Coordinates of C-alpha atoms and ligand atoms in Angstrom, one line a residue:
M1 CA 12.0 15.0 -14.1
E2 CA 9.5 17.3 -13.9
I3 CA 7.2 18.0 -11.1
L4 CA 3.5 18.9 -11.8
T5 CA 0.8 20.1 -9.5
T6 CA -2.1 20.0 -11.8
I7 CA -4.4 17.7 -12.7
K8 CA -4.5 19.2 -16.3
E9 CA -0.9 19.4 -17.2
T10 CA -0.3 15.8 -15.8
R11 CA -2.9 14.4 -17.9
D12 CA -2.1 16.2 -20.9
K13 CA 1.5 14.9 -20.9
V14 CA 0.7 11.7 -20.3
K15 CA -2.0 11.8 -22.9
E16 CA 0.8 13.3 -25.3
W17 CA 3.5 10.3 -24.6
K18 CA 0.4 7.8 -25.1
A19 CA -0.1 9.4 -28.5
Q20 CA 3.3 8.8 -29.3
G21 CA 3.1 4.8 -28.6
L22 CA 4.7 5.0 -25.2
K23 CA 4.3 2.5 -22.3
V24 CA 3.3 4.7 -19.3
A25 CA 3.6 3.6 -15.7
L26 CA 2.2 5.2 -12.6
V27 CA 3.6 4.4 -9.0
P28 CA 1.2 5.9 -6.4
T29 CA 2.4 6.8 -3.2
M30 CA 2.0 9.3 -0.3
G31 CA 5.7 10.2 -0.4
Y32 CA 8.4 9.7 2.1
L33 CA 9.8 6.8 0.0
H34 CA 11.9 4.4 1.0
E35 CA 13.7 1.4 -0.7
G36 CA 10.1 -0.6 -0.9
H37 CA 9.1 2.3 -3.2
R38 CA 12.2 2.5 -4.8
S39 CA 11.9 -1.3 -5.9
L40 CA 8.3 -0.3 -7.6
I41 CA 10.0 2.4 -9.3
D42 CA 13.0 0.3 -10.7
R43 CA 10.6 -2.5 -12.0
A44 CA 8.2 0.1 -13.5
H45 CA 11.3 1.8 -14.9
K46 CA 12.4 -1.5 -16.5
E47 CA 8.8 -2.3 -17.9
N48 CA 7.7 1.1 -19.3
D49 CA 8.8 3.9 -21.3
K50 CA 7.8 6.6 -19.1
V51 CA 7.0 6.5 -15.3
V52 CA 5.0 8.7 -13.5
V53 CA 5.0 9.0 -9.2
S54 CA 2.1 10.6 -7.6
I55 CA 3.1 11.9 -4.3
F56 CA -0.1 12.5 -2.6
V57 CA -1.0 12.3 1.3
N58 CA -4.8 11.7 1.0
P59 CA -6.9 13.0 3.6
M60 CA -9.9 10.8 2.6
Q61 CA -7.8 7.6 3.9
F62 CA -7.2 8.8 7.5
G63 CA -9.7 8.2 9.9
P64 CA -10.5 11.3 12.5
N65 CA -7.8 9.7 15.1
E66 CA -5.2 8.8 12.8
D67 CA -1.7 10.5 12.0
L68 CA -2.7 12.7 8.9
D69 CA -0.9 15.6 10.2
A70 CA 2.2 14.1 11.7
Y71 CA 2.5 11.8 8.6
P72 CA 6.2 12.3 7.7
R73 CA 7.0 14.4 4.4
D74 CA 9.9 15.3 2.5
L75 CA 9.3 16.6 -1.0
D76 CA 13.2 17.3 -1.7
R77 CA 14.6 13.7 -0.6
D78 CA 11.6 12.2 -2.4
A79 CA 12.7 14.0 -5.8
A80 CA 15.9 13.0 -5.1
I81 CA 15.0 9.4 -5.1
C82 CA 12.7 9.5 -8.0
E83 CA 15.5 11.7 -10.1
A84 CA 18.0 8.5 -9.2
G85 CA 15.4 5.8 -10.3
G86 CA 14.6 7.4 -13.5
V87 CA 11.3 8.7 -12.9
D88 CA 9.7 11.1 -15.8
I89 CA 7.1 13.3 -13.7
I90 CA 6.0 13.5 -10.1
F91 CA 2.4 14.5 -9.7
H92 CA 2.2 16.5 -6.4
P93 CA -1.0 18.0 -6.3
S94 CA -2.4 20.1 -3.5
V95 CA -5.5 18.7 -1.4
E96 CA -7.5 21.5 -2.8
E97 CA -6.7 20.2 -6.6
M98 CA -7.8 16.6 -5.9
Y99 CA -10.7 17.5 -3.6
G100 CA -12.6 20.6 -4.8
P101 CA -14.8 22.5 -2.5
D102 CA -18.0 20.6 -3.6
F103 CA -16.5 17.3 -4.0
Q104 CA -19.0 14.6 -2.9
S105 CA -18.2 11.2 -4.6
Y106 CA -16.4 8.1 -3.5
A107 CA -15.6 4.9 -4.9
D108 CA -16.4 2.2 -2.2
M109 CA -16.6 -1.8 -2.4
H110 CA -18.6 -4.5 -0.2
V111 CA -16.7 -7.6 1.6
L112 CA -13.0 -7.1 0.7
P113 CA -12.6 -3.9 2.6
E114 CA -14.6 -5.4 5.9
K115 CA -12.1 -7.2 7.4
L116 CA -8.4 -7.0 8.5
C117 CA -7.4 -3.2 8.2
G118 CA -10.9 -2.3 7.3
A119 CA -12.4 -3.7 10.4
S120 CA -10.1 -1.2 12.7
R121 CA -10.1 1.6 10.0
P122 CA -13.6 2.4 8.8
V123 CA -12.9 5.1 6.1
H124 CA -9.5 3.8 5.1
F125 CA -10.5 2.0 2.1
R126 CA -12.9 4.1 0.6
G127 CA -10.6 7.1 0.8
V128 CA -8.1 4.9 -0.9
Q129 CA -10.3 3.7 -3.8
T130 CA -11.4 7.2 -4.2
V131 CA -8.2 8.5 -4.6
V132 CA -6.8 5.6 -6.9
S133 CA -9.7 6.1 -9.0
K134 CA -9.1 9.7 -9.5
L135 CA -5.0 8.6 -10.0
F136 CA -6.4 6.4 -12.8
H137 CA -8.7 9.0 -14.2
I138 CA -6.1 11.7 -14.4
I139 CA -2.6 9.4 -15.4
P140 CA -4.2 7.0 -17.8
A141 CA -1.3 4.9 -17.6
Q142 CA -1.1 1.5 -19.1
R143 CA 0.4 -0.2 -15.9
A144 CA 0.1 0.7 -12.1
Y145 CA 2.4 -0.6 -9.4
F146 CA 1.7 -1.6 -6.0
G147 CA 3.4 -3.6 -3.3
Q148 CA 2.3 -6.8 -1.7
K149 CA 2.9 -5.1 1.9
D150 CA -0.6 -3.7 2.0
A151 CA -2.1 -7.1 0.6
Q152 CA -5.6 -5.9 1.2
Q153 CA -5.4 -2.6 -0.6
L154 CA -3.8 -4.6 -3.5
A155 CA -6.7 -6.9 -3.5
I156 CA -9.2 -4.1 -3.3
I157 CA -7.6 -2.2 -6.1
R158 CA -7.4 -5.3 -8.5
R159 CA -11.2 -6.4 -7.6
M160 CA -12.0 -2.8 -8.4
V161 CA -10.1 -2.6 -11.6
I162 CA -12.3 -5.6 -12.6
D163 CA -15.5 -4.3 -11.4
M164 CA -15.2 -0.9 -13.1
D165 CA -13.2 -1.8 -16.1
F166 CA -10.4 0.4 -15.6
D167 CA -8.1 0.0 -18.6
I168 CA -4.9 -0.6 -16.7
E169 CA -2.8 -3.4 -15.7
I170 CA -2.0 -3.6 -11.7
I171 CA 0.9 -4.9 -10.8
G172 CA 1.8 -6.6 -7.3
C173 CA 5.5 -6.5 -5.9
P174 CA 7.1 -8.1 -2.8
I175 CA 7.7 -6.7 0.3
I176 CA 11.1 -5.0 0.8
R177 CA 12.6 -5.7 4.2
E178 CA 15.4 -3.9 6.4
D179 CA 18.1 -6.5 7.5
D180 CA 16.5 -7.7 10.2
G181 CA 13.5 -8.6 8.7
L182 CA 11.1 -5.6 9.4
A183 CA 9.0 -4.7 6.5
K184 CA 9.8 -1.1 4.9
S185 CA 7.4 1.6 5.7
S186 CA 7.4 4.9 6.1
R187 CA 6.0 4.8 9.7
N188 CA 9.3 3.0 10.6
T189 CA 10.3 6.2 11.4
Y190 CA 8.1 7.1 14.1
L191 CA 9.8 4.2 16.2
S192 CA 11.7 4.8 19.0
E193 CA 15.1 2.8 19.5
E194 CA 13.7 0.3 21.4
E195 CA 10.5 0.1 19.6
R196 CA 12.5 -0.4 16.5
K197 CA 14.3 -3.5 18.1
Q198 CA 11.1 -4.9 19.3
A199 CA 9.3 -4.4 15.8
V200 CA 11.2 -7.2 14.2
I201 CA 8.7 -9.4 15.9
L202 CA 6.0 -9.2 13.3
N203 CA 8.1 -10.7 10.7
Q204 CA 9.4 -13.3 13.6
S205 CA 6.1 -14.4 14.3
L206 CA 4.9 -14.9 10.6
N207 CA 7.9 -17.0 10.2
K208 CA 7.0 -19.2 13.2
G209 CA 3.6 -19.7 11.1
M210 CA 5.0 -20.2 7.8
E211 CA 7.2 -23.0 9.8
A212 CA 4.2 -24.7 10.9
I213 CA 2.7 -24.3 7.6
E214 CA 5.9 -25.7 6.0
A215 CA 5.9 -28.8 8.3
G216 CA 2.4 -29.8 7.5
E217 CA 0.0 -27.5 9.5
K218 CA -3.6 -26.8 7.7
D219 CA -5.3 -25.6 10.4
A220 CA -6.0 -22.0 10.3
A221 CA -6.8 -21.4 13.9
K222 CA -4.1 -23.3 15.1
I223 CA -1.7 -21.3 12.8
K224 CA -3.3 -18.0 13.9
Q225 CA -2.3 -19.3 17.7
I226 CA 1.1 -19.7 16.8
I227 CA 1.5 -16.2 15.7
T228 CA -0.3 -14.8 18.4
D229 CA 1.6 -16.6 21.0
N230 CA 4.8 -15.3 19.6
L231 CA 3.7 -11.6 19.3
N232 CA 2.8 -11.8 23.0
T233 CA 6.2 -12.7 24.0
C234 CA 7.2 -8.9 22.8
P235 CA 6.5 -6.6 25.6
L236 CA 6.0 -3.4 23.6
A237 CA 3.7 -5.3 21.0
K238 CA -0.3 -4.8 21.1
I239 CA -2.1 -7.0 18.3
D240 CA -4.9 -5.3 16.5
Y241 CA -5.4 -8.4 14.7
V242 CA -3.8 -11.4 13.3
E243 CA -5.8 -13.4 10.3
V244 CA -5.9 -16.5 8.3
V245 CA -7.8 -15.4 4.9
S246 CA -8.7 -16.6 1.5
F247 CA -6.3 -13.9 -0.7
D248 CA -9.3 -14.0 -3.4
T249 CA -12.2 -12.6 -0.8
I250 CA -10.5 -11.3 2.1
Q251 CA -12.8 -13.6 4.5
P252 CA -11.5 -16.0 7.2
I253 CA -10.8 -19.4 6.3
E254 CA -10.9 -22.9 8.3
K255 CA -7.8 -24.5 6.4
V256 CA -4.6 -23.3 4.3
E257 CA -5.5 -24.1 0.8
G258 CA -5.9 -22.0 -2.6
A259 CA -4.5 -18.3 -2.4
V260 CA -4.2 -17.5 1.3
L261 CA -3.1 -14.2 3.0
I262 CA -1.7 -14.5 6.4
A263 CA -2.1 -10.8 7.7
I264 CA -1.1 -9.2 10.8
A265 CA -1.5 -5.9 12.4
V266 CA 0.5 -4.6 15.5
Y267 CA 1.1 -1.3 17.6
I268 CA 4.5 -1.5 18.6
G269 CA 4.4 1.7 21.4
T270 CA 1.7 3.8 19.3
T271 CA 2.7 3.0 16.0
R272 CA 0.7 0.6 14.2
L273 CA 2.4 -1.6 11.9
I274 CA 1.3 -4.3 9.3
D275 CA 3.0 -7.6 7.6
N276 CA 1.9 -10.6 5.8
R277 CA 2.5 -13.6 3.8
I278 CA 0.6 -14.6 0.8
I279 CA 0.8 -18.3 -0.3
L280 CA -0.2 -18.7 -3.7
Ligands
PAF1 O1 -0.5 2.6 -0.4 C1 -0.3 4.1 -0.2 O2 0.6 4.6 -0.3 C2 -1.7 4.9 -0.4 O3 -2.6 4.2 -0.1 C3 -2.1 5.3 -2.2 C4 -2.1 3.7 -3.2 C5 -0.7 5.8 -2.7 C6 -3.2 6.1 -1.8 O4 -3.2 7.0 -1.2

């Protein structure tokens, strides 16, 4: 496995593989890899000849009061995880390599980024779209793998690929959870012992919502209320949002029918965690 830091050497290597007829996969990450990332790497490895993992904490997707500086980083540990997963290249550029001094272009979108995380993190998805577009140009892979935990991000990237004619297949992979149901996330490391215990409320509350749906409830407002009431039983939980939206448009719906995303964002102490259920 090689760790490459420049756009040119990474692009040249991927082009060389493609000229040899090899299938190349990209797994975009911000590092501090966990089993969720490992599941993306394993799937990419199974389905392709070569795997590139990008590790770049993208400043453009963090708002002014967000946790850019505190975001956990450990390249040695990440490299060991990638090596064990059969990764061929880690692309690990500096901020200067990705955003030169005169940088002034953005990739953006209407509608899909407006609700859910986009409502509470106004610049976030513009930053995600910009960096992911750049990664797709730098690493012209045939497939890219993203986790469904960031369901809105996945919907936005799928839309961007269609709208902008990127020649890449987007593969969404299931959420990986801890034994008690908490969705794996690099941000879980911010939680104190007590916060970590209480963080299971996200998954438990979504389960309550799903139980109601399985029992025949279709009214989105009632499902939101069941999830909200359950979250409110947790002393450390402060709700950012609980939403029932169409998975295609990320707009609120009244009835649970078609492709539906139930998405929540909740502060446990000062750590903002997200989780969801997708009903297809
Ligand atoms: O999901 C992430 O880790 C990031 O948003 C991504 C897609 C790597 C872009 O920085």
